[in-house]
């Protein structure tokens, strides 16, 4: 199959990711941070190394500020619900994924107000609108680094500057950008960074990351065994233990660590340039097919390697079905768990046919996909 | 290393577990339940198969009642906090792990009362004490199926009968028993069953299970993308989606599915008999060393394959250190994240040296461990 669904999860992973997972499971599959024997210590070391790798990638000082979660959704829930309390106000955008929108909507029941900044039809965000929405009780700004529907890259540096100046916490959802785009939590004034481990970071599914900036108070929502302060019946408040109760996903984190090592070895620039080239190639190809609607910026330097299209008014799911069955091209049609983003770009009813590329996507694959779209277009209209 | 720390996580796993993880990652590493293409559907199928395997193992009717979590701790938090509300009363035992005790203690701040039933010095529980503790506002009874410190098996059938008769919900923590002991949610009147995927079920770390009985209302604490009802900004209430936001640990669940297949193929009886034999062999061996204190029932038919000992008044961590460094035997010393259990058996200060066995533990390994204990005993006293 030609796999063009990398915004859902990257596939394949680098060989060293598979090897790291298997090596952990087969050779030191003990419980990290629990016992003190050799295998347990080795398992603990790979997790600590993972934290260090995350630090290197995002310019974080202290590995203890890196929390491993089971996915980006958990990281976002933890950050959003851990920070916001009754009477607080949160600002977000109309391009967010349900992993941001649903927690924020649910907090309305707890007396947390929200403002959703309307983005333009290409998914673009004017940071001044965020600044203007800040009120006395605004505690948090939550913005995706790039839309999972249109790929549109958000001006997070400018928002970080605003957040810092206004003394508001800033949470970035980097699920679509980590491992491809430069993210520097210090320079960008990011207080909380949530991301998936299995997308651009090339780790296995079942992994996510939350960075918690110094002095940011985040409530936990799970308690349990932490391997620390075992004699106490209350959750220890030290990081990262406070947020990592129970046995972690050690093989997953071992794989994620290898994924980040691979990225650091290749270099973000090389990875991003490849993805830009692929995206550019795809955009040019589909622009040449009459009757194809392309959403978003339509500019590979202004969007992550995600392109949403439609073929006239055809149902996106049907196009997805044909791409899979007839052309062996795997994409994701529909709403991509981001209904407000689809409302923003005008596709809430139709959904879109989303193509998303990765570091291992080749131009040949993209060309086959373009030809498939052309064929479907000629068939249906 | 002679690995006798299976209560923390079983190691090694069956070969087919490694193969299932790798096969998922390499051959169909797509995002399940999100897109509709072949690889995504195949990933979705392995997860559904996993739910079916769990159903077969625990006599559950509907695969949709099986929730996959990242570990047993998450499953327990979800069950305990999802069920209990202000004004409710919960009953538990003094042998519980911190993954039960800490959530229950934290709920005191939300106006949830608790009663902790005192177990005897061998970790045994008199179910009549539970019955007597039931009050008008008692909503939930939480009991471990077997202690992770002494292995003591709890009378869950009798407690289930009491819970049913008194119309109180019954949550069983099966982290130390699933995959080894018969668990039948119907016959045992279990409303909620939480367990780890990486212990007796032989799956990878990063997996846990919560069974939610029909009609049991459990609040969720995470919202996000579910791949269902994507157009809505509120969390869908259908099972299992309600509790499984975001990308699941597909390789982990694939491995867990293979682990349960392995168990069903071998048969619980064969597995349990092997573990009983090994435990018996160890108990006999250490009973013959003067000066060794053995905790718990000291009867392989009344305890899971977990034995806690001490060598006189020696610090358990030091014994653990010597066992690892000198004898290459990996065990877990200390409090095992269960301080009240240690208080119950009188070892809150000293901790215990915990040996825990698995299906792959051999008698030869046990004999080496016994000799190591004998050697240490002769050295230190």
XYZ file of C-alpha atoms in Angstrom:
762
model
C 0.000 0.000 0.000
C 1.016 3.573 -0.604
C 0.635 4.925 2.895
C -0.281 8.618 2.905
C -1.802 8.783 6.370
C 1.224 9.943 8.326
C -0.743 12.617 10.186
C -2.575 9.755 11.922
C 0.625 7.876 12.658
C 3.905 7.677 10.783
C 4.521 4.441 8.951
C 6.926 2.829 8.505
C 9.218 3.678 11.403
C 13.022 3.690 11.159
C 14.456 0.182 11.509
C 16.189 1.196 14.747
C 12.789 1.868 16.333
C 11.661 -1.719 15.756
C 14.998 -2.934 17.052
C 14.795 -0.814 20.199
C 11.311 -2.093 21.026
C 12.314 -5.702 20.509
C 15.612 -5.295 22.321
C 13.808 -3.929 25.358
C 11.170 -6.641 25.370
C 13.574 -9.508 24.797
C 16.658 -8.456 26.709
C 15.669 -6.195 29.574
C 11.893 -6.373 29.788
C 11.787 -5.614 33.510
C 9.779 -2.947 35.315
C 11.726 0.331 35.358
C 12.078 2.339 38.531
C 10.500 -0.348 40.649
C 13.103 -2.902 41.604
C 16.829 -2.343 41.940
C 18.204 -5.258 39.928
C 20.218 -4.954 36.726
C 17.357 -5.430 34.279
C 15.095 -3.000 36.105
C 17.882 -0.424 36.182
C 18.530 -0.880 32.478
C 14.822 -0.375 31.770
C 14.924 2.744 33.938
C 17.938 4.011 32.014
C 16.266 3.833 28.607
C 13.382 5.884 29.966
C 15.748 8.471 31.384
C 17.610 8.544 28.086
C 14.255 9.159 26.399
C 13.688 12.175 28.619
C 17.135 13.476 27.713
C 16.450 13.054 24.002
C 13.216 15.008 24.354
C 15.174 17.738 26.151
C 17.678 17.958 23.323
C 14.953 18.169 20.715
C 12.915 20.916 22.386
C 15.655 22.760 24.315
C 14.379 21.725 27.733
C 16.790 22.034 30.658
C 15.626 19.374 33.039
C 14.721 15.804 32.008
C 12.400 15.653 35.024
C 10.133 18.159 33.281
C 9.435 15.596 30.573
C 6.361 13.493 31.345
C 5.623 10.399 29.303
C 1.941 9.837 28.608
C 0.110 7.205 26.563
C -0.664 9.632 23.747
C -0.950 13.331 22.903
C -4.576 13.320 24.000
C -3.618 12.376 27.527
C -0.889 15.024 27.546
C -3.382 17.679 26.415
C -6.036 16.609 28.927
C -3.474 16.698 31.693
C -2.239 20.154 30.738
C -5.654 21.705 30.124
C -7.487 20.214 33.103
C -4.442 20.341 35.306
C -4.049 24.088 34.895
C -7.575 25.459 34.597
C -9.837 26.014 37.581
C -13.256 27.493 38.198
C -13.334 31.135 37.215
C -10.456 30.832 34.757
C -10.616 31.765 31.093
C -8.897 29.864 28.279
C -8.300 30.961 24.703
C -7.991 28.559 21.812
C -8.555 28.532 18.055
C -11.141 27.177 15.670
C -8.535 24.873 14.086
C -8.032 22.671 17.134
C -8.419 18.922 17.300
C -11.065 17.373 19.552
C -8.299 16.469 21.992
C -8.196 20.194 22.765
C -11.791 21.216 22.039
C -13.506 18.462 23.990
C -11.572 18.981 27.249
C -12.122 22.734 26.983
C -15.835 22.282 26.273
C -16.154 19.847 29.184
C -14.600 22.417 31.514
C -17.525 24.729 30.889
C -19.328 22.485 33.390
C -16.655 23.369 35.948
C -17.028 27.102 35.466
C -14.090 27.577 33.081
C -14.854 30.109 30.352
C -13.422 29.796 26.865
C -12.944 31.913 23.784
C -12.440 30.187 20.449
C -10.615 32.474 18.013
C -11.979 32.190 14.504
C -9.303 31.326 11.938
C -9.545 32.237 8.267
C -10.646 29.883 5.489
C -7.103 28.632 4.956
C -6.847 27.840 8.649
C -4.666 30.883 9.283
C -4.604 32.574 12.663
C -4.125 36.257 13.374
C -2.221 36.420 16.675
C -3.628 39.916 17.382
C -7.041 38.291 17.831
C -5.562 36.197 20.605
C -4.054 39.230 22.270
C -7.355 41.059 22.103
C -9.212 38.144 23.665
C -7.037 38.124 26.782
C -8.999 39.119 29.873
C -8.131 39.548 33.513
C -8.938 35.908 34.264
C -7.239 34.428 31.203
C -4.969 31.679 32.472
C -4.097 29.683 29.381
C -3.739 29.910 25.618
C -3.897 26.603 23.734
C -2.848 26.528 20.095
C -1.966 23.751 17.720
C 1.396 24.197 16.041
C -0.071 22.952 12.764
C -3.593 21.920 11.855
C -4.168 18.213 11.363
C -6.705 19.054 8.638
C -4.979 21.634 6.452
C -1.445 21.506 7.819
C -1.575 25.282 8.336
C 1.320 26.348 10.552
C 0.334 28.672 13.367
C 2.406 31.692 14.465
C 3.397 30.145 17.765
C 6.440 32.365 18.266
C 4.298 35.482 18.148
C 1.693 33.922 20.406
C 4.422 32.898 22.833
C 5.629 36.466 22.939
C 2.097 37.713 23.637
C 1.545 35.079 26.319
C 4.764 35.992 28.059
C 4.053 39.718 27.939
C 0.525 39.207 29.249
C 1.592 36.657 31.854
C -0.663 33.935 30.497
C 0.367 30.282 30.266
C 0.965 28.939 26.762
C 0.246 25.349 25.756
C 1.281 24.160 22.295
C -0.155 21.032 20.683
C 2.762 19.824 18.573
C 1.214 16.534 17.477
C 1.664 17.440 13.797
C 5.043 19.154 14.003
C 7.338 17.606 16.620
C 10.252 15.896 14.942
C 9.914 17.968 11.769
C 9.806 21.629 12.806
C 12.036 23.503 15.202
C 10.442 23.776 18.608
C 12.352 25.616 21.309
C 10.356 25.907 24.495
C 12.589 28.687 25.785
C 12.775 30.903 22.732
C 9.110 30.349 21.982
C 8.004 30.946 25.578
C 6.173 27.651 25.681
C 5.040 26.702 29.199
C 3.445 23.413 28.263
C 4.190 21.320 25.192
C 2.080 18.291 24.341
C 2.797 15.902 21.532
C 2.379 12.385 20.264
C 5.317 10.004 20.240
C 4.133 8.029 17.218
C 3.862 10.723 14.572
C 6.816 12.920 13.572
C 8.843 11.572 16.476
C 8.672 8.152 14.807
C 8.092 6.210 17.999
C 5.526 3.462 18.510
C 1.849 4.086 19.186
C 1.052 4.228 22.878
C 3.469 7.089 23.555
C 2.978 10.791 24.164
C 4.874 13.598 25.844
C 4.022 16.517 28.072
C 6.653 19.106 28.912
C 5.809 21.094 32.031
C 7.694 24.363 32.415
C 9.323 25.317 35.675
C 6.872 26.572 38.249
C 3.790 25.648 36.239
C 1.329 23.986 38.603
C -0.496 21.125 36.940
C -2.930 18.950 38.914
C -2.634 15.201 38.328
C -5.654 13.038 37.677
C -4.261 9.609 38.380
C -2.676 8.342 41.569
C -0.914 5.081 42.154
C 2.396 3.367 42.557
C 5.261 5.600 41.548
C 8.209 3.626 42.850
C 8.923 6.674 45.022
C 7.767 7.616 48.518
C 6.025 4.247 48.605
C 5.252 4.585 52.301
C 2.876 7.501 51.664
C -0.784 7.189 50.843
C -0.801 10.482 48.985
C 0.649 11.000 45.543
C 4.224 12.349 45.604
C 4.388 15.810 44.045
C 7.829 15.498 42.511
C 8.224 15.402 38.749
C 7.897 13.272 36.720
C 6.554 10.701 39.227
C 3.501 12.767 40.067
C 2.094 12.222 36.573
C 3.440 8.774 35.779
C 1.685 6.354 38.114
C 1.929 2.681 37.362
C 4.119 0.749 34.982
C 5.105 2.846 31.971
C 5.121 1.728 28.345
C 8.793 0.818 28.454
C 9.032 -0.829 25.009
C 7.143 2.125 23.545
C 9.433 4.648 25.212
C 12.501 2.648 24.130
C 11.196 2.867 20.563
C 10.407 6.557 20.915
C 13.913 7.183 22.227
C 15.310 5.476 19.131
C 12.941 7.514 16.958
C 14.247 10.781 18.389
C 17.826 9.551 18.049
C 17.113 8.873 14.391
C 15.701 12.383 13.966
C 18.653 14.038 15.676
C 21.024 12.018 13.498
C 19.250 12.918 10.269
C 18.657 16.500 11.346
C 15.364 18.366 11.453
C 16.315 20.464 8.414
C 16.781 17.452 6.185
C 13.537 15.888 7.359
C 11.551 19.090 6.972
C 13.010 19.808 3.525
C 12.068 16.352 2.342
C 8.528 16.753 3.617
C 8.278 20.199 2.023
C 9.418 18.807 -1.296
C 6.923 15.994 -1.157
C 4.122 18.347 -0.157
C 5.084 20.761 -2.902
C 5.130 17.981 -5.462
C 1.664 16.849 -4.361
C 0.246 20.375 -4.324
C 1.532 21.093 -7.828
C 0.145 17.818 -9.095
C -3.362 18.277 -7.761
C -3.491 21.950 -8.743
C -3.212 20.758 -12.320
C -6.337 18.637 -12.093
C -9.395 20.719 -12.826
C -12.249 20.366 -10.369
C -10.087 19.545 -7.386
C -10.638 21.783 -4.390
C -7.536 22.217 -2.245
C -7.850 23.594 1.272
C -5.336 25.440 3.402
C -2.387 27.624 2.466
C -1.414 25.599 -0.603
C 2.203 26.458 0.083
C 4.583 23.813 1.393
C 6.507 26.381 3.434
C 3.375 27.434 5.280
C 1.931 24.062 6.073
C 3.010 20.779 7.545
C 3.016 17.774 5.208
C -0.782 17.547 5.301
C -3.044 18.429 2.384
C -6.822 18.263 2.417
C -8.700 18.166 -0.862
C -12.105 17.367 -2.257
C -13.214 16.221 -5.693
C -16.097 18.493 -6.499
C -18.911 17.709 -4.141
C -18.165 14.011 -3.840
C -18.348 12.521 -0.389
C -14.843 12.328 1.061
C -15.396 8.846 2.495
C -16.287 7.449 -0.899
C -13.141 8.893 -2.422
C -11.166 7.399 0.433
C -12.802 4.040 -0.199
C -11.933 4.066 -3.904
C -8.371 5.243 -3.270
C -7.901 2.281 -0.969
C -9.761 -0.417 -2.886
C -8.869 0.470 -6.446
C -5.557 2.287 -6.169
C -4.126 0.877 -2.938
C -3.552 4.372 -1.579
C -4.237 4.799 2.152
C -5.427 8.228 3.268
C -7.904 9.515 5.811
C -11.230 10.987 4.737
C -13.850 12.646 6.928
C -13.560 15.106 9.773
C -10.255 13.998 11.315
C -11.613 14.542 14.843
C -11.544 18.302 14.223
C -15.080 19.460 13.432
C -14.451 23.136 14.157
C -11.526 23.132 11.768
C -13.807 21.719 9.094
C -16.437 24.319 9.901
C -13.707 26.961 9.543
C -12.705 25.809 6.079
C -16.330 25.078 5.079
C -16.231 21.279 4.947
C -18.226 20.208 7.998
C -20.734 18.323 5.838
C -18.460 16.905 3.170
C -15.325 16.332 5.167
C -12.076 16.273 3.217
C -9.794 13.723 1.656
C -6.592 14.142 3.657
C -3.203 13.172 2.286
C -0.354 13.306 4.789
C 3.272 12.575 4.100
C 6.260 11.507 6.077
C 10.013 11.298 5.864
C 9.751 7.957 4.077
C 7.202 9.076 1.493
C 8.726 9.117 -2.000
C 7.928 11.310 -5.000
C 6.978 8.184 -6.922
C 4.307 7.397 -4.347
C 3.000 10.940 -4.532
C 2.828 10.744 -8.324
C 0.826 7.528 -8.148
C -1.543 9.218 -5.707
C -1.943 12.188 -8.029
C -2.717 9.909 -10.947
C -5.238 8.085 -8.815
C -6.971 11.358 -7.996
C -6.977 12.285 -11.679
C -8.532 8.943 -12.552
C -11.208 9.216 -9.911
C -11.940 12.769 -11.006
C -12.434 11.630 -14.593
C -14.627 8.758 -13.519
C -16.925 10.692 -11.253
C -17.495 13.883 -13.165
C 19.970 -13.179 35.257
C 17.539 -15.333 37.202
C 14.476 -13.152 36.976
C 12.193 -13.591 39.983
C 10.328 -10.295 39.727
C 7.292 -11.453 37.774
C 4.860 -9.643 40.063
C 6.317 -6.389 38.687
C 6.125 -7.575 35.099
C 6.425 -11.037 33.585
C 9.672 -11.710 31.779
C 10.317 -13.195 29.335
C 7.123 -13.139 27.295
C 6.056 -15.931 24.945
C 7.806 -15.682 21.567
C 4.465 -15.044 19.864
C 4.051 -11.845 21.877
C 7.271 -10.378 20.465
C 6.207 -11.500 17.010
C 2.779 -9.905 17.312
C 4.254 -6.569 18.404
C 6.762 -6.547 15.588
C 4.271 -7.770 13.007
C 1.929 -4.923 13.902
C 4.655 -2.300 13.811
C 6.245 -3.503 10.589
C 3.299 -4.693 8.549
C 0.186 -2.783 9.566
C 1.373 0.034 11.798
C -1.515 2.340 10.922
C -3.890 4.137 13.265
C -6.817 1.858 14.163
C -10.368 3.101 14.009
C -9.365 6.367 12.447
C -9.036 5.944 8.705
C -10.838 3.396 6.575
C -7.953 1.970 4.549
C -6.744 -1.623 4.701
C -3.919 -1.091 7.166
C -6.061 0.973 9.521
C -8.780 -1.651 9.392
C -6.283 -4.400 10.097
C -4.993 -2.438 13.100
C -8.588 -2.002 14.244
C -9.182 -5.730 13.878
C -6.330 -6.753 16.161
C -7.715 -4.461 18.843
C -11.177 -5.926 18.466
C -9.693 -9.405 18.589
C -7.975 -8.366 21.801
C -11.313 -7.385 23.312
C -12.745 -10.761 22.284
C -9.830 -12.597 23.890
C -10.388 -10.688 27.126
C -14.061 -11.653 26.963
C -13.197 -15.340 26.591
C -10.788 -15.215 29.488
C -13.127 -13.499 31.955
C -16.534 -14.671 30.653
C -17.603 -11.230 29.479
C -20.473 -11.077 26.991
C -19.784 -7.923 25.056
C -16.345 -6.928 23.684
C -17.437 -3.281 23.909
C -17.347 -3.582 27.703
C -13.582 -4.133 27.521
C -11.647 -0.882 27.826
C -7.946 -0.827 27.061
C -5.932 1.444 29.336
C -2.204 2.140 29.570
C -1.828 0.118 32.777
C -3.757 -1.315 35.711
C -3.300 1.930 37.618
C -5.225 3.858 35.001
C -7.952 1.201 34.978
C -8.266 1.413 38.780
C -8.299 5.218 38.811
C -10.961 5.243 36.133
C -13.129 2.736 37.981
C -12.729 4.256 41.449
C -13.036 7.913 40.496
C -15.530 7.226 37.752
C -17.964 5.578 40.121
C -17.620 7.437 43.421
C -19.199 10.802 44.085
C -19.519 13.145 47.025
C -21.399 11.488 49.856
C -20.532 7.966 48.759
C -18.754 5.402 50.893
C -16.179 2.911 49.636
C -14.827 -0.190 51.363
C -11.399 -1.607 50.705
C -8.767 -3.680 52.507
C -5.483 -3.052 54.210
C -3.686 -5.233 51.635
C -4.274 -2.943 48.680
C -1.652 -1.467 46.392
C -1.185 2.311 46.206
C -3.012 2.265 42.870
C -6.125 1.613 44.956
C -5.212 3.329 48.232
C -4.011 6.616 46.753
C -7.091 7.266 44.581
C -9.347 6.375 47.520
C -7.400 8.622 49.888
C -7.475 11.479 47.356
C -11.258 11.162 47.139
C -11.521 12.107 50.814
C -11.021 15.655 49.523
C -14.127 15.221 47.372
C -16.295 14.078 50.267
C -16.009 10.346 49.612
C -15.775 8.329 52.821
C -13.769 5.129 53.052
C -13.408 2.150 55.338
C -10.229 0.118 55.182
C -10.833 -3.423 56.450
C -7.945 -4.722 58.503
C -6.543 -8.004 57.200
C -4.743 -10.533 59.400
C -0.975 -10.904 59.646
C -0.880 -13.331 56.735
C -2.790 -10.846 54.617
C -6.005 -12.831 54.945
C -9.377 -11.144 54.714
C -12.532 -12.095 56.559
C -15.396 -11.278 54.158
C -17.795 -10.875 57.088
C -15.892 -7.728 58.044
C -16.692 -6.301 54.621
C -20.351 -7.153 55.011
C -20.471 -5.509 58.421
C -18.867 -2.330 57.074
C -21.553 -1.779 54.452
C -23.602 1.328 55.175
C -26.528 3.000 53.495
C -24.224 5.115 51.310
C -21.765 2.353 50.429
C -21.408 2.400 46.672
C -18.294 0.352 46.003
C -16.125 -2.443 47.373
C -12.583 -2.612 46.029
C -10.523 -5.708 46.714
C -7.349 -7.085 45.227
C -7.640 -10.651 44.019
C -4.193 -11.414 45.418
C -1.774 -9.276 47.377
C 1.303 -8.125 45.495
C 3.290 -8.377 48.748
C 2.360 -11.781 50.184
C 0.425 -13.284 47.278
C -2.485 -13.972 49.654
C -5.576 -14.846 47.626
C -8.684 -12.993 48.693
C -12.161 -14.578 48.914
C -13.536 -12.636 45.954
C -16.366 -15.071 45.261
C -17.759 -14.567 48.744
C -17.313 -10.819 48.529
C -19.034 -10.794 45.142
C -21.953 -12.638 46.677
C -22.138 -10.077 49.500
C -21.877 -7.146 47.085
C -24.673 -8.520 44.940
C -26.934 -9.193 47.888
C -26.313 -5.730 49.332
C -26.553 -4.012 45.935
C -23.063 -2.528 46.128
C -20.702 -2.337 43.148
C -17.712 -4.684 43.260
C -14.330 -3.784 41.750
C -11.613 -6.430 41.653
C -7.937 -5.584 41.138
C -6.677 -8.642 39.283
C -3.188 -7.337 38.534
C -1.592 -10.325 40.279
C -3.997 -13.044 39.145
C -5.338 -12.451 35.625
C -3.995 -15.080 33.275
C -3.276 -17.531 36.088
C -6.453 -17.853 38.167
C -10.029 -18.383 37.040
C -11.893 -15.110 36.925
C -15.523 -15.197 35.836
C -17.152 -11.803 36.079
C -20.617 -13.315 35.969
C -20.245 -16.106 38.493
C -18.205 -13.898 40.778
C -20.593 -10.929 40.504
C -17.778 -8.608 39.467
C -19.032 -5.250 38.216
C -15.628 -3.782 37.432
C -12.438 -5.710 36.766
C -9.101 -3.926 36.463
C -5.863 -5.574 35.528
C -2.463 -5.088 33.970
C -1.730 -6.465 30.521
C 1.956 -7.043 31.160
C 1.887 -9.390 34.148
C 0.052 -12.725 34.080
C -1.531 -11.838 30.739
C 1.987 -11.822 29.270
C 1.465 -8.751 27.106
C 3.872 -5.831 26.751
C 4.176 -3.022 29.276
C 1.931 -0.079 28.450
C -1.254 -2.138 28.514
C -4.069 -2.469 31.030
C -7.704 -3.511 30.995
C -10.902 -2.302 32.610
C -14.086 -4.334 32.262
C -17.205 -2.275 32.916
C -20.314 -4.287 33.692
C -23.606 -3.545 32.003
C -25.348 -0.521 33.409
C -22.428 0.570 35.575
C -22.023 4.314 35.158
C -18.375 5.338 35.095
C -17.359 8.939 34.476
C -14.474 9.445 32.035
C -11.577 11.744 32.807
C -10.104 12.241 29.374
C -11.783 13.611 26.292
C -10.463 13.722 22.773
C -10.583 12.184 19.357
C -12.400 8.874 19.372
C -12.823 8.273 15.665
C -16.563 8.305 16.380
C -19.119 11.128 16.386
C -16.280 13.392 15.261
C -18.659 16.241 14.556
C -19.514 16.623 18.247
C -17.578 18.717 20.725
C -18.661 16.540 23.626
C -17.269 13.137 24.355
C -19.370 10.298 22.913
C -20.824 8.156 25.686
C -20.703 4.843 23.871
C -18.329 2.122 25.013
C -15.445 1.646 24.593
C -14.854 4.982 22.804
C -15.868 7.042 25.817
C -12.785 5.883 27.717
C -10.303 5.430 24.878
C -9.555 8.892 23.514
C -6.605 9.293 21.223
C -4.424 6.775 19.479
C -4.241 3.502 21.403
C -1.143 1.429 22.047
C -1.755 -0.792 19.042
C 1.536 -2.730 19.149
C 1.022 -3.247 22.873
C -2.532 -4.481 22.409
C -1.423 -6.734 19.543
C 1.136 -8.225 21.911
C -1.403 -8.536 24.711
C -3.799 -10.281 22.353
C -1.062 -12.789 21.530
C -0.329 -13.170 25.241
C -3.937 -14.093 25.993
C -3.992 -16.447 23.003
C -0.940 -18.152 24.444
C -2.658 -18.477 27.834
C -5.855 -19.883 26.346
C -3.810 -22.371 24.330
C -1.779 -23.540 27.330
C -4.775 -23.460 29.652
C -5.099 -21.639 32.961
C -4.904 -24.910 34.910
C -1.512 -25.822 33.493
C -0.152 -22.345 34.108
C -1.493 -22.170 37.639
C -0.237 -25.660 38.503
C 3.230 -24.763 37.311
C 3.254 -21.587 39.361
C 1.955 -23.461 42.415
C 4.709 -26.058 42.063
C 7.366 -23.412 41.761
C 5.978 -21.491 44.721
C 5.767 -24.676 46.761
C 9.339 -25.568 45.908
C 10.519 -22.118 46.968
C 8.493 -22.148 50.197
C 9.852 -25.564 51.196
C 13.385 -24.469 50.426
C 13.299 -21.291 52.475
C 11.424 -22.934 55.355
C 14.466 -25.141 55.792
C 16.809 -22.203 56.326
C 16.796 -21.180 59.975
C 16.383 -17.477 60.620
C 14.339 -16.764 57.510
C 11.023 -15.055 58.169
C 8.360 -15.932 55.618
C 5.234 -13.791 55.346
C 1.774 -14.667 54.107
C -0.079 -17.973 53.999
C 2.997 -20.084 53.243
C 0.802 -22.383 51.201
C 1.037 -22.394 47.413
C -2.673 -23.136 47.058
C -3.620 -20.058 49.064
C -1.306 -17.536 47.465
C -0.316 -16.343 44.027
C 3.291 -17.017 42.976
C 4.586 -14.267 45.237
C 6.585 -14.877 48.425
C 7.883 -12.187 50.736
C 10.659 -13.018 53.170
C 13.197 -11.354 55.391
C 16.554 -12.502 56.684
C 16.422 -11.713 60.349
C 16.341 -7.974 60.737
C 18.498 -7.221 57.710
C 17.358 -4.370 55.499
C 15.439 -5.794 52.559
C 17.116 -3.456 50.069
C 20.557 -4.668 51.051
C 19.526 -8.266 50.566
C 18.097 -7.322 47.182
C 21.379 -5.633 46.293
C 23.462 -8.682 47.187
C 21.101 -11.070 45.415
C 21.511 -9.022 42.249
C 25.230 -8.225 42.434
C 26.613 -11.447 43.827
C 24.101 -14.078 42.776
C 22.555 -12.522 39.657
C 19.078 -13.044 41.074
C 16.603 -10.231 40.332
C 13.881 -9.667 42.912
C 12.124 -6.635 44.364
C 12.848 -5.469 47.901
C 11.127 -2.683 49.828
C 7.482 -1.741 50.132
C 6.203 -2.691 46.673
C 4.000 0.405 46.538
C 1.754 -1.136 49.197
C 2.593 0.465 52.561
C -0.629 -0.570 54.291
C -0.036 -4.178 53.319
C 3.400 -3.951 54.916
C 1.906 -2.363 58.003
C -0.566 -5.257 58.122
C 2.153 -7.892 58.067
C 4.440 -5.830 60.320
C 7.157 -4.865 57.817
C 6.569 -1.168 57.219
C 10.084 -0.327 58.447
C 12.057 -3.227 57.089
C 10.168 -3.911 53.877
C 10.425 -7.434 52.512
C 12.481 -9.306 49.966
C 9.884 -10.325 47.409
C 10.351 -13.304 45.109
C 7.739 -13.675 42.390
C 7.532 -16.415 39.836
C 6.056 -16.866 36.404
C 5.136 -19.548 33.939
C 8.686 -19.582 32.612
C 10.384 -19.835 35.996
C 12.120 -23.207 36.415
C 12.775 -25.267 39.547
C 16.488 -24.979 38.842
C 16.226 -21.186 39.057
C 14.311 -21.460 42.305
C 16.936 -23.772 43.749
C 19.699 -21.340 42.879
C 17.717 -18.566 44.567
C 17.264 -20.684 47.690
C 20.982 -21.412 47.820
C 21.683 -17.713 47.420
C 19.431 -16.929 50.369
C 21.151 -19.627 52.418
C 24.543 -18.145 51.554
C 23.511 -14.635 52.431
C 21.968 -15.885 55.672
C 25.228 -17.588 56.661
C 27.258 -14.517 55.753
C 25.200 -11.975 57.619
C 24.386 -13.788 60.850
